[in-house]
Short mmCIF file of C-alpha atoms in Angstrom, two decimals:
data_model
loop_
_atom_site.label_atom_id
_atom_site.label_comp_id
_atom_site.label_asym_id
_atom_site.label_seq_id
_atom_site.Cartn_x
_atom_site.Cartn_y
_atom_site.Cartn_z
CA MET A 1 30.72 88.80 167.57
CA LYS A 2 27.30 87.21 166.49
CA ILE A 3 26.26 84.37 168.78
CA TYR A 4 23.74 81.83 167.40
CA PHE A 5 22.08 80.21 170.73
CA ALA A 6 20.46 76.83 170.18
CA GLY A 7 17.86 74.85 172.91
CA ALA A 8 15.33 72.52 172.79
CA ILE A 9 11.56 74.07 171.53
CA ARG A 10 9.67 71.06 170.42
CA GLY A 11 12.27 68.56 172.21
CA GLY A 12 10.61 70.00 175.27
CA ARG A 13 10.73 73.31 177.11
CA GLU A 14 12.01 71.87 180.60
CA ASP A 15 14.95 73.74 180.47
CA SER A 16 13.70 76.99 179.07
CA ALA A 17 14.64 78.80 182.41
CA PHE A 18 18.54 77.80 181.73
CA TYR A 19 18.08 79.17 178.06
CA LEU A 20 16.96 82.61 179.44
CA GLU A 21 19.68 82.72 182.12
CA LEU A 22 22.42 81.46 179.42
CA VAL A 23 21.25 84.12 177.07
CA GLU A 24 21.35 86.87 179.60
CA GLN A 25 24.88 85.78 180.42
CA LEU A 26 25.95 85.87 176.68
CA ARG A 27 24.95 89.52 176.25
CA PRO A 28 28.36 91.03 177.20
CA TYR A 29 30.42 88.94 174.57
CA GLY A 30 28.20 89.89 171.35
CA THR A 31 24.82 89.90 169.75
CA VAL A 32 22.59 86.89 170.49
CA LEU A 33 20.67 85.97 167.13
CA THR A 34 18.27 83.80 168.55
CA GLU A 35 16.87 85.40 171.59
CA HIS A 36 13.56 84.06 171.28
CA ILE A 37 15.01 80.33 172.04
CA ALA A 38 14.78 81.63 175.54
CA ASP A 39 11.01 82.99 175.72
CA GLU A 40 9.38 81.35 178.34
CA GLN A 41 6.17 81.89 176.54
CA LEU A 42 7.51 79.38 173.54
CA THR A 43 6.05 76.13 174.06
CA SER A 44 6.95 72.77 172.66
CA LEU A 45 4.77 73.37 170.07
CA GLY A 46 7.06 75.78 168.58
CA GLU A 47 6.48 79.11 166.88
CA SER A 48 3.33 79.65 164.84
CA MET A 49 5.42 80.23 161.53
CA ASP A 50 5.47 78.03 158.64
CA ASP A 51 8.25 75.42 159.24
CA ARG A 52 10.10 76.28 156.07
CA ALA A 53 10.10 79.89 157.07
CA ILE A 54 11.77 78.89 160.42
CA HIS A 55 14.08 76.54 158.55
CA ASP A 56 15.43 79.25 156.40
CA ARG A 57 15.75 82.01 158.72
CA ASP A 58 17.82 79.84 161.33
CA LEU A 59 20.08 78.71 158.85
CA ALA A 60 20.47 82.00 157.61
CA TRP A 61 21.41 83.02 161.03
CA LEU A 62 23.70 79.97 161.65
CA LYS A 63 25.36 81.10 158.73
CA GLU A 64 26.01 84.76 159.77
CA ALA A 65 26.88 83.63 162.94
CA ASP A 66 30.61 83.59 164.54
CA CYS A 67 29.94 80.75 166.95
CA LEU A 68 27.03 78.65 168.22
CA VAL A 69 26.43 78.23 171.87
CA ALA A 70 24.10 75.00 172.59
CA GLU A 71 22.40 73.98 175.53
CA VAL A 72 22.56 70.04 175.17
CA THR A 73 20.76 68.80 178.24
CA THR A 74 17.46 68.22 176.86
CA PRO A 75 17.67 66.02 173.57
CA SER A 76 16.78 67.92 170.40
CA LEU A 77 16.67 67.06 166.95
CA GLY A 78 17.02 70.54 165.72
CA VAL A 79 19.87 71.36 168.13
CA GLY A 80 21.98 68.13 166.84
CA PHE A 81 21.18 69.45 163.29
CA GLU A 82 22.47 72.74 163.81
CA ILE A 83 25.44 71.24 165.61
CA GLY A 84 26.11 69.00 162.72
CA LYS A 85 25.76 72.01 160.14
CA ALA A 86 27.91 73.99 162.41
CA THR A 87 30.97 71.64 162.61
CA GLU A 88 30.74 71.42 158.79
CA TRP A 89 30.64 74.87 158.33
CA ASP A 90 33.96 75.32 160.67
CA LEU A 91 31.92 77.75 163.33
CA ARG A 92 33.21 77.62 166.77
CA VAL A 93 30.97 75.54 168.86
CA LEU A 94 30.54 75.37 172.53
CA CYS A 95 28.33 72.93 173.94
CA LEU A 96 26.87 73.05 177.54
CA PHE A 97 25.77 70.13 179.57
CA ARG A 98 24.31 69.74 182.82
CA PRO A 99 25.23 65.81 183.80
CA ASN A 100 23.33 66.23 187.31
CA THR A 101 20.21 65.64 185.47
CA GLY A 102 21.25 61.97 184.88
CA ARG A 103 21.28 62.17 181.11
CA ALA A 104 24.30 60.88 178.94
CA LEU A 105 25.29 63.17 176.26
CA SER A 106 25.01 61.81 172.65
CA ALA A 107 28.57 60.19 171.83
CA LEU A 108 28.42 62.17 168.52
CA ILE A 109 28.50 65.50 170.56
CA ALA A 110 30.97 64.29 173.36
CA GLY A 111 33.24 62.41 171.01
CA SER A 112 33.78 65.29 168.57
CA ASP A 113 37.04 67.10 168.38
CA ARG A 114 35.45 69.89 166.36
CA LEU A 115 33.46 71.46 169.44
CA THR A 116 34.07 71.94 173.06
CA VAL A 117 32.00 70.26 175.56
CA ARG A 118 31.69 72.00 179.07
CA GLU A 119 29.90 70.61 181.91
CA TYR A 120 28.01 72.69 184.49
CA GLN A 121 25.31 72.42 187.43
CA ASP A 122 23.94 75.64 187.75
CA ALA A 123 24.44 79.02 185.90
CA SER A 124 26.49 80.53 188.36
CA GLN A 125 29.18 78.59 186.76
CA VAL A 126 28.55 79.81 183.34
CA LYS A 127 30.39 82.99 183.41
CA LYS A 128 33.82 81.45 183.73
CA ILE A 129 33.23 78.87 181.06
CA PHE A 130 31.99 81.84 178.62
CA ASP A 131 35.12 83.82 179.49
CA GLU A 132 37.34 80.93 178.56
CA PHE A 133 35.73 80.25 175.34
CA PHE A 134 35.15 84.04 174.12
CA THR A 135 39.15 84.90 175.18
CA MET B 1 22.97 50.38 148.31
CA LYS B 2 24.53 51.00 151.80
CA ILE B 3 21.81 52.20 154.41
CA TYR B 4 22.99 54.31 157.34
CA PHE B 5 19.75 53.95 159.88
CA ALA B 6 19.35 56.30 162.49
CA GLY B 7 17.48 56.42 165.65
CA ALA B 8 17.85 57.84 169.25
CA ILE B 9 19.90 56.03 171.82
CA ARG B 10 21.16 58.38 174.83
CA GLY B 11 18.01 60.29 173.96
CA GLY B 12 15.69 57.60 174.97
CA ARG B 13 15.04 53.66 174.02
CA GLU B 14 11.17 53.90 173.91
CA ASP B 15 11.09 53.32 169.94
CA SER B 16 13.80 50.48 169.75
CA ALA B 17 10.91 47.89 169.03
CA PHE B 18 10.22 50.28 165.89
CA TYR B 19 14.10 50.73 164.94
CA LEU B 20 14.28 46.68 165.16
CA GLU B 21 11.04 46.48 162.98
CA LEU B 22 12.52 49.19 160.16
CA VAL B 23 16.05 47.69 160.14
CA GLU B 24 14.14 44.37 159.32
CA GLN B 25 12.38 46.00 156.52
CA LEU B 26 15.25 47.75 155.16
CA ARG B 27 17.06 44.68 154.69
CA PRO B 28 15.59 43.89 150.96
CA TYR B 29 16.76 47.39 149.63
CA GLY B 30 20.45 47.15 150.64
CA THR B 31 23.15 46.62 153.70
CA VAL B 32 22.12 48.48 156.81
CA LEU B 33 25.39 49.60 158.61
CA THR B 34 24.09 50.41 161.50
CA GLU B 35 21.97 47.60 162.87
CA HIS B 36 23.22 47.91 166.51
CA ILE B 37 20.71 50.96 166.80
CA ALA B 38 17.96 48.39 166.73
CA ASP B 39 19.43 46.09 169.32
CA GLU B 40 16.95 45.58 172.06
CA GLN B 41 19.64 45.19 174.86
CA LEU B 42 21.30 48.80 174.05
CA THR B 43 19.99 51.05 176.85
CA SER B 44 20.01 54.92 176.77
CA LEU B 45 23.29 54.62 178.68
CA GLY B 46 24.61 53.63 175.02
CA GLU B 47 27.48 51.52 173.80
CA SER B 48 30.49 50.86 176.05
CA MET B 49 33.02 52.03 173.62
CA ASP B 50 34.79 55.33 173.90
CA ASP B 51 32.66 58.17 172.68
CA ARG B 52 35.13 59.24 170.40
CA ALA B 53 35.58 55.66 168.78
CA ILE B 54 31.98 55.91 168.17
CA HIS B 55 32.08 59.48 166.79
CA ASP B 56 34.74 58.34 164.46
CA ARG B 57 32.82 54.83 163.30
CA ASP B 58 29.55 56.85 162.91
CA LEU B 59 30.77 59.28 160.99
CA ALA B 60 32.71 56.98 158.80
CA TRP B 61 29.49 54.72 158.26
CA LEU B 62 27.94 57.79 157.29
CA LYS B 63 30.32 58.99 154.85
CA GLU B 64 30.18 55.55 153.18
CA ALA B 65 26.45 55.26 153.31
CA ASP B 66 24.40 56.00 150.00
CA CYS B 67 21.52 57.27 152.11
CA LEU B 68 20.27 57.88 155.63
CA VAL B 69 16.97 56.57 156.86
CA ALA B 70 16.17 58.20 160.50
CA GLU B 71 13.43 57.65 162.60
CA VAL B 72 12.79 61.01 164.23
CA THR B 73 9.82 60.64 166.63
CA THR B 74 11.89 60.58 169.91
CA PRO B 75 14.08 63.85 170.04
CA SER B 76 17.85 62.72 169.71
CA LEU B 77 21.06 64.93 169.61
CA GLY B 78 23.01 62.26 167.54
CA VAL B 79 20.08 61.53 164.74
CA GLY B 80 19.75 65.57 164.62
CA PHE B 81 23.73 65.88 164.03
CA GLU B 82 23.46 63.00 161.61
CA ILE B 83 20.93 64.47 159.51
CA GLY B 84 22.75 68.07 159.65
CA LYS B 85 25.97 65.97 157.89
CA ALA B 86 24.07 64.11 155.62
CA THR B 87 22.24 67.00 154.14
CA GLU B 88 25.69 68.66 153.90
CA TRP B 89 27.13 65.75 152.18
CA ASP B 90 24.13 65.49 149.77
CA LEU B 91 23.27 62.01 150.83
CA ARG B 92 19.44 60.87 150.13
CA VAL B 93 17.61 61.55 153.56
CA LEU B 94 14.40 60.03 154.56
CA CYS B 95 12.80 60.80 157.82
CA LEU B 96 9.96 58.69 159.23
CA PHE B 97 7.69 60.28 162.10
CA ARG B 98 5.05 59.05 164.32
CA PRO B 99 2.52 61.95 164.57
CA ASN B 100 0.20 59.87 166.79
CA THR B 101 2.67 60.01 169.63
CA GLY B 102 1.44 63.70 170.08
CA ARG B 103 5.04 65.08 169.41
CA ALA B 104 5.86 67.90 167.10
CA LEU B 105 8.68 67.47 164.45
CA SER B 106 11.65 69.96 164.61
CA ALA B 107 10.78 72.74 162.10
CA LEU B 108 14.73 72.53 160.81
CA ILE B 109 13.74 68.62 160.02
CA ALA B 110 9.84 69.35 158.82
CA GLY B 111 11.21 72.59 156.96
CA SER B 112 13.76 71.42 154.77
CA ASP B 113 13.95 70.63 151.17
CA ARG B 114 16.97 68.46 151.31
CA LEU B 115 15.38 65.75 152.71
CA THR B 116 11.89 63.88 152.73
CA VAL B 117 9.87 63.53 155.62
CA ARG B 118 7.03 60.57 155.64
CA GLU B 119 4.81 59.78 158.60
CA TYR B 120 3.32 56.53 159.69
CA GLN B 121 1.42 55.12 162.43
CA ASP B 122 2.76 51.63 162.55
CA ALA B 123 5.07 49.34 160.92
CA SER B 124 2.93 47.85 158.56
CA GLN B 125 2.63 50.81 156.57
CA VAL B 126 6.59 51.32 155.97
CA LYS B 127 6.92 48.87 153.00
CA LYS B 128 4.96 51.36 150.93
CA ILE B 129 7.28 54.00 152.22
CA PHE B 130 10.63 52.24 151.54
CA ASP B 131 9.34 51.14 148.16
CA GLU B 132 8.86 54.92 147.04
CA PHE B 133 11.99 55.99 148.37
CA PHE B 134 14.34 53.30 147.12
CA THR B 135 12.56 53.20 143.60
#
């Protein structure tokens, strides 16, 4: 199982500790292609690579993946873009959202029947969500 | 010409005055299907409609549109999702970004060759960008 994990980078890194925890908890289920999203050294300036190279690499990984797991609490153009592509390409998509931040999830995500949205409060609740999604 | 205008709603309404100005300036070029994005009464709680109904209506409008014009300065899952779909559906896509806010644009948007990104500082510079894009 190849898993594409998505989280905000230039949209803001305030959830990076969650991304790290989610990537750790995804490991038993398959290979996470995008571990760098969880790198706590990565700032909202993003990677030092050329944008075109990042775009082409990320879309190649997404095409290769069996599923997309996205943390969608911090609004992000890139994460939305990836969800838009993944739902067109018929990947399985799991979106994880923390409502206790006071944010409201985009209606385009919350209202889609081509993906699964699951809410959680903290990382201890994620194993159950992953177990259900992957089995 | 049917124009789908995209801007952040639940991602944050701090740019709503720009959305209003852009929608006004788009009118000479065609019909703007999504004028409500620019409604200054609309808050980050979003519309009062059911999420599924919003999703289905917005995707129907996007399918019907000839082009997508997106203000991408405020990060937004919905706007990213729409750009992801539109680039799959071969719509023409124009993304408008204000670098003077200190934000960095997502590499997935900035690095795509299937859309046009144009930077601006204020609404007075937009007419020239629209003239070039629509002619």
